[in-house]
PDB file of C-alpha atoms in Angstrom:
ATOM      1  CA  ALA A 939     138.053 145.638 248.358  1.00  0.00           C
ATOM      2  CA  ALA A 940     135.258 143.023 249.594  1.00  0.00           C
ATOM      3  CA  PRO A 941     135.047 139.752 247.760  1.00  0.00           C
ATOM      4  CA  PRO A 942     131.710 139.412 246.106  1.00  0.00           C
ATOM      5  CA  PRO A 943     129.032 137.660 248.152  1.00  0.00           C
ATOM      6  CA  GLU A 944     129.043 133.971 248.991  1.00  0.00           C
ATOM      7  CA  GLU A 945     125.897 133.635 247.277  1.00  0.00           C
ATOM      8  CA  VAL A 946     127.885 134.517 243.948  1.00  0.00           C
ATOM      9  CA  LEU A 947     131.124 132.813 245.003  1.00  0.00           C
ATOM     10  CA  SER A 948     129.525 129.515 245.654  1.00  0.00           C
ATOM     11  CA  LYS A 949     128.304 128.676 242.056  1.00  0.00           C
ATOM     12  CA  THR A 950     130.165 128.459 238.981  1.00  0.00           C
ATOM     13  CA  TRP A 951     129.220 131.030 236.120  1.00  0.00           C
ATOM     14  CA  ASP A 952     129.534 130.987 232.489  1.00  0.00           C
ATOM     15  CA  VAL A 953     128.611 134.124 231.517  1.00  0.00           C
ATOM     16  CA  VAL A 954     128.664 137.560 233.610  1.00  0.00           C
ATOM     17  CA  LEU A 955     126.235 140.371 232.306  1.00  0.00           C
ATOM     18  CA  CYS A 956     126.900 143.981 233.102  1.00  0.00           C
ATOM     19  CA  ALA A 957     124.903 147.036 231.833  1.00  0.00           C
ATOM     20  CA  GLU A 958     125.831 150.614 232.778  1.00  0.00           C
ATOM     21  CA  SER A 959     127.155 149.368 235.997  1.00  0.00           C
ATOM     22  CA  VAL A 960     129.551 152.499 236.358  1.00  0.00           C
ATOM     23  CA  THR A 961     128.382 156.171 236.054  1.00  0.00           C
ATOM     24  CA  ARG A 962     131.071 157.742 238.229  1.00  0.00           C
ATOM     25  CA  SER A 963     134.733 157.756 237.804  1.00  0.00           C
ATOM     26  CA  SER A 964     135.105 157.053 241.338  1.00  0.00           C
ATOM     27  CA  ASP A 965     132.916 153.777 241.053  1.00  0.00           C
ATOM     28  CA  VAL A 966     135.525 152.515 238.187  1.00  0.00           C
ATOM     29  CA  PRO A 967     138.132 150.872 240.761  1.00  0.00           C
ATOM     30  CA  LEU A 968     135.463 148.820 242.763  1.00  0.00           C
ATOM     31  CA  PHE A 969     133.536 147.546 239.720  1.00  0.00           C
ATOM     32  CA  VAL A 970     136.599 146.501 237.883  1.00  0.00           C
ATOM     33  CA  SER A 971     137.942 144.926 241.222  1.00  0.00           C
ATOM     34  CA  ALA A 972     134.713 143.109 241.605  1.00  0.00           C
ATOM     35  CA  LEU A 973     134.854 141.923 237.768  1.00  0.00           C
ATOM     36  CA  ALA A 974     138.493 140.862 238.298  1.00  0.00           C
ATOM     37  CA  SER A 975     137.621 138.761 241.019  1.00  0.00           C
ATOM     38  CA  LEU A 976     135.050 137.064 239.251  1.00  0.00           C
ATOM     39  CA  LEU A 977     137.067 136.626 236.318  1.00  0.00           C
ATOM     40  CA  GLY A 978     140.384 136.040 237.605  1.00  0.00           C
ATOM     41  CA  PRO A 979     141.879 132.355 238.071  1.00  0.00           C
ATOM     42  CA  ASP A 980     140.477 131.533 241.238  1.00  0.00           C
ATOM     43  CA  GLY A 981     137.068 133.219 240.587  1.00  0.00           C
ATOM     44  CA  ALA A 982     133.759 131.699 240.273  1.00  0.00           C
ATOM     45  CA  ALA A 983     133.468 132.931 236.909  1.00  0.00           C
ATOM     46  CA  ALA A 984     137.346 132.098 236.179  1.00  0.00           C
ATOM     47  CA  SER A 985     136.687 130.743 232.424  1.00  0.00           C
ATOM     48  CA  ALA A 986     133.405 133.081 231.657  1.00  0.00           C
ATOM     49  CA  THR A 987     133.187 135.766 229.700  1.00  0.00           C
ATOM     50  CA  ALA A 988     131.530 138.954 231.037  1.00  0.00           C
ATOM     51  CA  ILE A 989     129.512 140.850 228.420  1.00  0.00           C
ATOM     52  CA  TYR A 990     129.260 144.512 229.348  1.00  0.00           C
ATOM     53  CA  ALA A 991     127.226 147.057 227.623  1.00  0.00           C
ATOM     54  CA  HIS A 992     128.186 150.660 228.182  1.00  0.00           C
ATOM     55  CA  ASN A 993     127.009 153.935 226.707  1.00  0.00           C
ATOM     56  CA  PRO A 994     130.165 156.167 226.401  1.00  0.00           C
ATOM     57  CA  MET A 995     128.133 159.455 225.624  1.00  0.00           C
ATOM     58  CA  ASP A 996     125.827 159.077 228.638  1.00  0.00           C
ATOM     59  CA  SER A 997     128.336 159.143 231.354  1.00  0.00           C
ATOM     60  CA  GLN A 998     128.894 162.045 233.737  1.00  0.00           C
ATOM     61  CA  SER A 999     132.739 162.171 233.219  1.00  0.00           C
ATOM     62  CA  PRO A1000     133.654 162.298 229.380  1.00  0.00           C
ATOM     63  CA  GLU A1001     137.151 160.270 230.554  1.00  0.00           C
ATOM     64  CA  LEU A1002     134.728 157.346 232.154  1.00  0.00           C
ATOM     65  CA  HIS A1003     135.188 155.275 228.879  1.00  0.00           C
ATOM     66  CA  MET A1004     139.062 155.352 228.770  1.00  0.00           C
ATOM     67  CA  GLN A1005     139.437 154.972 232.577  1.00  0.00           C
ATOM     68  CA  LEU A1006     137.491 151.767 232.191  1.00  0.00           C
ATOM     69  CA  LYS A1007     139.645 150.211 229.615  1.00  0.00           C
ATOM     70  CA  SER A1008     142.647 151.421 231.679  1.00  0.00           C
ATOM     71  CA  GLU A1009     141.545 149.648 234.661  1.00  0.00           C
ATOM     72  CA  PHE A1010     140.650 146.621 232.707  1.00  0.00           C
ATOM     73  CA  GLU A1011     144.217 146.297 231.576  1.00  0.00           C
ATOM     74  CA  ALA A1012     145.592 146.916 234.877  1.00  0.00           C
ATOM     75  CA  ARG A1013     143.567 144.208 236.540  1.00  0.00           C
ATOM     76  CA  GLY A1014     144.563 141.626 233.942  1.00  0.00           C
ATOM     77  CA  LEU A1015     141.168 141.563 231.959  1.00  0.00           C
ATOM     78  CA  SER A1016     141.282 141.324 228.306  1.00  0.00           C
ATOM     79  CA  TYR A1017     138.460 143.399 226.442  1.00  0.00           C
ATOM     80  CA  ALA A1018     137.171 143.241 223.015  1.00  0.00           C
ATOM     81  CA  SER A1019     134.243 145.032 221.261  1.00  0.00           C
ATOM     82  CA  LEU A1020     131.462 143.491 219.787  1.00  0.00           C
ATOM     83  CA  PRO A1021     129.418 144.589 217.008  1.00  0.00           C
ATOM     84  CA  SER A1022     126.730 147.121 217.675  1.00  0.00           C
ATOM     85  CA  PRO A1023     123.121 145.719 217.934  1.00  0.00           C
ATOM     86  CA  PRO A1024     120.701 146.253 214.937  1.00  0.00           C
ATOM     87  CA  SER A1025     119.619 150.137 214.861  1.00  0.00           C
ATOM     88  CA  GLN A1026     116.730 150.771 216.757  1.00  0.00           C
ATOM     89  CA  SER A1027     115.092 152.729 219.348  1.00  0.00           C
ATOM     90  CA  THR A1028     113.307 151.911 222.298  1.00  0.00           C
ATOM     91  CA  GLY A1029     111.711 154.860 224.339  1.00  0.00           C
ATOM     92  CA  GLU A1030     115.005 157.317 224.993  1.00  0.00           C
ATOM     93  CA  LEU A1031     117.553 154.459 224.466  1.00  0.00           C
ATOM     94  CA  SER A1032     119.195 154.102 221.083  1.00  0.00           C
ATOM     95  CA  PHE A1033     121.011 151.169 220.515  1.00  0.00           C
ATOM     96  CA  GLU A1034     123.514 153.114 218.335  1.00  0.00           C
ATOM     97  CA  THR A1035     125.240 154.751 221.200  1.00  0.00           C
ATOM     98  CA  VAL A1036     125.614 151.642 223.298  1.00  0.00           C
ATOM     99  CA  GLU A1037     129.145 150.066 222.977  1.00  0.00           C
ATOM    100  CA  LEU A1038     129.317 146.159 223.778  1.00  0.00           C
ATOM    101  CA  TRP A1039     132.271 144.637 225.279  1.00  0.00           C
ATOM    102  CA  THR A1040     133.400 141.030 226.118  1.00  0.00           C
ATOM    103  CA  LEU A1041     135.639 140.685 229.164  1.00  0.00           C
ATOM    104  CA  GLN A1042     137.681 137.856 230.038  1.00  0.00           C
ATOM    105  CA  GLY A1043     140.309 136.889 232.751  1.00  0.00           C
ATOM    106  CA  SER A1044     143.715 135.540 231.947  1.00  0.00           C
ATOM    107  CA  SER A1045     142.613 132.177 232.707  1.00  0.00           C
ATOM    108  CA  ALA A1046     139.938 132.049 229.909  1.00  0.00           C
ATOM    109  CA  GLN A1047     142.137 133.345 227.305  1.00  0.00           C
ATOM    110  CA  PRO A1048     143.804 130.704 224.781  1.00  0.00           C
ATOM    111  CA  ARG A1049     147.375 129.983 225.628  1.00  0.00           C
TER     112      ARG A1049
END
C-alpha cells in the first residue's frame, strides 16, 4: 500500500478521527494499513490515539466488524471500546447503534 500523502506525513498528529471509513470487506486491508502507517513507531501519529466510529449493523458485510478487529490485531494496533454516546437520534442515525473504538500503535501503549 502507498504511504499517506506528504501533507499528512509532514506534520505530527495527536488524534486521528475516522468515521465509517470502511463499508466493504475489500477496503479493510487498505484502511488498516493506512492507519497502521500513521500510528506505527515511525508514523506521523506514532503516539496518537485514533478514534473510530463504526456502525456494525450498517455494513454491507456481516463479517466486516470482525474483519476490522482481526486486521487491527494483525497490523499491531490495539483497540478498545469506548462508552456509547448518550442515547439520541439525529435524522436517520441513532447513536445507540454506533460503536466507538480507540486504536493505538505499539509506540503509544504503556510499557
